[in-house]
Amino acid sequence: AQSVTQLDSQVPVFEEAPVELRCNYSSSVSVYLFWYVQYPNQGLQLLLKYLSGSTLVESINGFEAEFNKSQTSFHLRKPSVHISDTAEYFCAVSDRGAQKLVFGQGTRLTINP
Amino acid sequence: GAVVSQHPSRVICKSGTSVKIECRSLDFQATTMFWYRQFPKQSLMLMATSNEGSKATYEQGVEKDKFLINHASLTLSTLTVTSAHPEDSSFYICSARSTSGTSYEQYFGPGTRLTVT
């Protein structure tokens, strides 16, 4: 079984500041890793994913995440945030077999002007 | 592409009544759909996995007689909350996995907010 821990329930930052949202996972098998974003009153949207290959993955809106196998982490980063990045961010893991997603608790990112 | 819709987006019902929520994949076929429940300010919890043409697989602790799931076609799955009670009030989200292309990715619907009074 897999589990995901997002260490920060809330992260407030100022606009144009860098941000890192932390995610650690636990699994006895190889996994896929995902970050999803949920804007207020909306469903989840896939932000980025790690399947294999390069450990650094990027999204189209400037976010990136790095898979660190030794630390079992998949932290999400952005060098300069915008007001529009205000949302809930969920880290998720799935095994490569059943492929059921297990979500972390979520991190609420709040951008202050 | 890969759009999933849910209907209704919001529903209010009285205690003891049943409510049906639809999940549709609009532009792709989905052999597998997933139903999640999200409590306020909490994460998504998988309730069940729905496979087209077969019985749903429920997660531990989810009452299958209370949360009836039907996946009658490759584009439609329904979740019926039977004899709803206030504690069933929640945000219900479905996702669908495409039959083609990469099998890992799930596409999420916008969710249905159920309020039981």
GROMACS .gro file of C-alpha atoms in nm:
model
  230
    1ALA     CA    1   0.000   0.000   0.000
    2GLN     CA    2   0.105   0.355  -0.062
    3SER     CA    3   0.072   0.666   0.148
    4VAL     CA    4   0.140   1.033   0.086
    5THR     CA    5   0.227   1.305   0.334
    6GLN     CA    6   0.206   1.673   0.253
    7LEU     CA    7   0.380   1.839   0.541
    8ASP     CA    8   0.222   2.181   0.507
    9SER     CA    9  -0.153   2.228   0.520
   10GLN     CA   10  -0.125   2.597   0.432
   11VAL     CA   11   0.147   2.799   0.263
   12PRO     CA   12   0.109   3.178   0.240
   13VAL     CA   13   0.352   3.361   0.015
   14PHE     CA   14   0.379   3.701  -0.145
   15GLU     CA   15   0.325   3.747  -0.515
   16GLU     CA   16   0.639   3.692  -0.724
   17ALA     CA   17   0.808   3.506  -0.438
   18PRO     CA   18   0.930   3.147  -0.482
   19VAL     CA   19   0.739   2.861  -0.326
   20GLU     CA   20   0.796   2.496  -0.245
   21LEU     CA   21   0.517   2.256  -0.153
   22ARG     CA   22   0.649   1.944   0.009
   23CYS     CA   23   0.539   1.588  -0.061
   24ASN     CA   24   0.676   1.263   0.074
   25TYR     CA   25   0.547   0.921  -0.011
   26SER     CA   26   0.577   0.568   0.112
   27SER     CA   27   0.560   0.260  -0.107
   28SER     CA   28   0.711  -0.084  -0.128
   29VAL     CA   29   0.683  -0.088  -0.508
   30SER     CA   30   0.765   0.144  -0.793
   31VAL     CA   31   0.517   0.424  -0.830
   32TYR     CA   32   0.391   0.700  -1.049
   33LEU     CA   33   0.375   1.044  -0.887
   34PHE     CA   34   0.138   1.330  -0.958
   35TRP     CA   35   0.055   1.683  -0.854
   36TYR     CA   36  -0.304   1.798  -0.897
   37VAL     CA   37  -0.441   2.149  -0.850
   38GLN     CA   38  -0.792   2.230  -0.736
   39TYR     CA   39  -0.920   2.582  -0.781
   40PRO     CA   40  -1.212   2.695  -0.561
   41ASN     CA   41  -1.531   2.502  -0.630
   42GLN     CA   42  -1.375   2.307  -0.914
   43GLY     CA   43  -1.253   1.955  -0.973
   44LEU     CA   44  -0.892   1.846  -0.989
   45GLN     CA   45  -0.664   1.925  -1.277
   46LEU     CA   46  -0.340   1.741  -1.344
   47LEU     CA   47  -0.048   1.977  -1.298
   48LEU     CA   48   0.241   1.744  -1.369
   49LYS     CA   49   0.345   1.382  -1.339
   50TYR     CA   50   0.647   1.160  -1.300
   51LEU     CA   51   0.633   0.821  -1.468
   52SER     CA   52   0.993   0.740  -1.551
   53GLY     CA   53   1.301   0.895  -1.704
   54SER     CA   54   1.411   1.243  -1.607
   55THR     CA   55   1.349   1.306  -1.241
   56LEU     CA   56   1.267   1.673  -1.302
   57VAL     CA   57   0.926   1.732  -1.455
   58GLU     CA   58   0.770   2.062  -1.552
   59SER     CA   59   0.424   2.202  -1.611
   60ILE     CA   60   0.321   2.457  -1.872
   61ASN     CA   61   0.258   2.727  -1.613
   62GLY     CA   62   0.600   2.734  -1.453
   63PHE     CA   63   0.575   2.469  -1.183
   64GLU     CA   64   0.828   2.192  -1.156
   65ALA     CA   65   0.873   1.889  -0.934
   66GLU     CA   66   1.167   1.662  -0.875
   67PHE     CA   67   1.144   1.295  -0.795
   68ASN     CA   68   1.396   1.198  -0.529
   69LYS     CA   69   1.393   0.825  -0.480
   70SER     CA   70   1.636   0.817  -0.190
   71GLN     CA   71   1.431   1.071   0.005
   72THR     CA   72   1.097   0.940  -0.129
   73SER     CA   73   0.999   1.295  -0.209
   74PHE     CA   74   0.829   1.477  -0.495
   75HIS     CA   75   0.833   1.843  -0.392
   76LEU     CA   76   0.661   2.103  -0.608
   77ARG     CA   77   0.832   2.435  -0.677
   78LYS     CA   78   0.774   2.757  -0.862
   79PRO     CA   79   1.032   3.037  -0.877
   80SER     CA   80   0.776   3.319  -0.890
   81VAL     CA   81   0.411   3.280  -0.803
   82HIS     CA   82   0.109   3.476  -0.924
   83ILE     CA   83  -0.223   3.557  -0.764
   84SER     CA   84  -0.382   3.309  -1.003
   85ASP     CA   85  -0.183   3.025  -0.845
   86THR     CA   86  -0.402   3.048  -0.535
   87ALA     CA   87  -0.549   2.699  -0.504
   88GLU     CA   88  -0.532   2.369  -0.322
   89TYR     CA   89  -0.252   2.141  -0.437
   90PHE     CA   90  -0.263   1.766  -0.396
   91CYS     CA   91   0.023   1.524  -0.429
   92ALA     CA   92  -0.078   1.173  -0.531
   93VAL     CA   93   0.085   0.838  -0.587
   94SER     CA   94  -0.024   0.524  -0.765
   95ASP     CA   95   0.137   0.188  -0.807
   96ARG     CA   96   0.203   0.072  -1.157
   97GLY     CA   97  -0.042  -0.215  -1.133
   98ALA     CA   98  -0.388  -0.128  -1.004
   99GLN     CA   99  -0.313   0.239  -1.059
  100LYS     CA  100  -0.545   0.362  -0.788
  101LEU     CA  101  -0.452   0.709  -0.676
  102VAL     CA  102  -0.370   0.779  -0.314
  103PHE     CA  103  -0.380   1.147  -0.230
  104GLY     CA  104  -0.202   1.353   0.028
  105GLN     CA  105  -0.391   1.583   0.260
  106GLY     CA  106  -0.349   1.883   0.032
  107THR     CA  107  -0.170   2.215   0.070
  108ARG     CA  108  -0.357   2.540   0.040
  109LEU     CA  109  -0.140   2.793  -0.139
  110THR     CA  110  -0.241   3.152  -0.071
  111ILE     CA  111  -0.078   3.434  -0.264
  112ASN     CA  112  -0.074   3.774  -0.102
  113PRO     CA  113  -0.028   4.088  -0.312
  114GLY     CA  114  -0.983   1.669  -2.504
  115ALA     CA  115  -1.035   1.435  -2.207
  116VAL     CA  116  -1.329   1.614  -2.053
  117VAL     CA  117  -1.534   1.462  -1.774
  118SER     CA  118  -1.865   1.610  -1.669
  119GLN     CA  119  -2.076   1.555  -1.362
  120HIS     CA  120  -2.442   1.623  -1.313
  121PRO     CA  121  -2.576   1.781  -1.107
  122SER     CA  122  -2.309   2.019  -0.981
  123ARG     CA  123  -2.507   2.083  -0.665
  124VAL     CA  124  -2.797   1.902  -0.507
  125ILE     CA  125  -2.991   1.948  -0.187
  126CYS     CA  126  -3.212   1.666  -0.071
  127LYS     CA  127  -3.407   1.570   0.235
  128SER     CA  128  -3.295   1.302   0.473
  129GLY     CA  129  -3.417   0.959   0.367
  130THR     CA  130  -3.434   1.030  -0.004
  131SER     CA  131  -3.201   0.897  -0.273
  132VAL     CA  132  -2.983   1.102  -0.504
  133LYS     CA  133  -2.823   1.000  -0.832
  134ILE     CA  134  -2.503   1.161  -0.960
  135GLU     CA  135  -2.389   1.111  -1.318
  136CYS     CA  136  -2.033   1.106  -1.443
  137ARG     CA  137  -1.972   1.123  -1.817
  138SER     CA  138  -1.659   1.112  -2.028
  139LEU     CA  139  -1.744   1.351  -2.310
  140ASP     CA  140  -1.479   1.291  -2.569
  141PHE     CA  141  -1.326   0.956  -2.484
  142GLN     CA  142  -1.424   0.610  -2.376
  143ALA     CA  143  -1.351   0.503  -2.021
  144THR     CA  144  -1.342   0.141  -1.915
  145THR     CA  145  -1.267   0.247  -1.560
  146MET     CA  146  -1.416   0.528  -1.355
  147PHE     CA  147  -1.341   0.615  -0.996
  148TRP     CA  148  -1.561   0.776  -0.734
  149TYR     CA  149  -1.410   0.990  -0.461
  150ARG     CA  150  -1.546   1.173  -0.163
  151GLN     CA  151  -1.396   1.493  -0.032
  152PHE     CA  152  -1.482   1.643   0.303
  153PRO     CA  153  -1.428   2.017   0.360
  154LYS     CA  154  -1.061   2.107   0.365
  155GLN     CA  155  -0.962   1.743   0.340
  156SER     CA  156  -0.819   1.519   0.075
  157LEU     CA  157  -0.998   1.292  -0.167
  158MET     CA  158  -1.082   0.948  -0.045
  159LEU     CA  159  -1.141   0.676  -0.302
  160MET     CA  160  -1.481   0.519  -0.253
  161ALA     CA  161  -1.497   0.271  -0.537
  162THR     CA  162  -1.362   0.169  -0.873
  163SER     CA  163  -1.619   0.123  -1.145
  164ASN     CA  164  -1.552  -0.096  -1.446
  165GLU     CA  165  -1.782  -0.095  -1.745
  166GLY     CA  166  -2.009  -0.394  -1.752
  167SER     CA  167  -1.907  -0.536  -1.415
  168LYS     CA  168  -1.969  -0.476  -1.048
  169ALA     CA  169  -1.787  -0.193  -0.879
  170THR     CA  170  -1.508  -0.260  -0.635
  171TYR     CA  171  -1.558  -0.074  -0.309
  172GLU     CA  172  -1.287   0.044  -0.073
  173GLN     CA  173  -1.284  -0.082   0.281
  174GLY     CA  174  -1.543   0.091   0.496
  175VAL     CA  175  -1.764   0.207   0.208
  176GLU     CA  176  -2.115   0.064   0.221
  177LYS     CA  177  -2.194  -0.076  -0.122
  178ASP     CA  178  -2.567  -0.093  -0.047
  179LYS     CA  179  -2.570   0.273   0.038
  180PHE     CA  180  -2.354   0.396  -0.248
  181LEU     CA  181  -2.480   0.218  -0.557
  182ILE     CA  182  -2.255   0.244  -0.859
  183ASN     CA  183  -2.352   0.157  -1.213
  184HIS     CA  184  -2.118   0.174  -1.510
  185ALA     CA  185  -2.349   0.079  -1.792
  186SER     CA  186  -2.154   0.222  -2.083
  187LEU     CA  187  -1.805   0.334  -2.175
  188THR     CA  188  -1.899   0.696  -2.119
  189LEU     CA  189  -2.132   0.691  -1.819
  190SER     CA  190  -2.110   0.590  -1.456
  191THR     CA  191  -2.366   0.677  -1.191
  192LEU     CA  192  -2.344   0.698  -0.816
  193THR     CA  193  -2.670   0.671  -0.622
  194VAL     CA  194  -2.668   0.769  -0.258
  195THR     CA  195  -2.959   0.575  -0.110
  196SER     CA  196  -3.152   0.686   0.197
  197ALA     CA  197  -2.927   0.986   0.235
  198HIS     CA  198  -2.852   1.130   0.577
  199PRO     CA  199  -2.685   1.456   0.680
  200GLU     CA  200  -2.354   1.276   0.734
  201ASP     CA  201  -2.355   1.190   0.362
  202SER     CA  202  -2.324   1.559   0.280
  203SER     CA  203  -1.998   1.596   0.096
  204PHE     CA  204  -1.827   1.678  -0.232
  205TYR     CA  205  -1.835   1.379  -0.464
  206ILE     CA  206  -1.585   1.367  -0.748
  207CYS     CA  207  -1.552   1.115  -1.027
  208SER     CA  208  -1.261   1.046  -1.255
  209ALA     CA  209  -1.226   0.842  -1.570
  210ARG     CA  210  -0.941   0.653  -1.724
  211SER     CA  211  -0.922   0.633  -2.100
  212THR     CA  212  -0.925   0.304  -2.288
  213SER     CA  213  -0.669   0.436  -2.531
  214GLY     CA  214  -0.332   0.594  -2.500
  215THR     CA  215  -0.149   0.588  -2.169
  216SER     CA  216  -0.343   0.395  -1.910
  217TYR     CA  217  -0.216   0.574  -1.602
  218GLU     CA  218  -0.391   0.906  -1.629
  219GLN     CA  219  -0.724   0.986  -1.466
  220TYR     CA  220  -0.936   1.280  -1.578
  221PHE     CA  221  -1.147   1.437  -1.308
  222GLY     CA  222  -1.496   1.576  -1.318
  223PRO     CA  223  -1.583   1.910  -1.157
  224GLY     CA  224  -1.753   1.745  -0.862
  225THR     CA  225  -2.102   1.736  -0.714
  226ARG     CA  226  -2.178   1.900  -0.385
  227LEU     CA  227  -2.443   1.706  -0.197
  228THR     CA  228  -2.622   1.862   0.097
  229VAL     CA  229  -2.865   1.648   0.294
  230THR     CA  230  -3.103   1.837   0.518
   0.00000   0.00000   0.00000
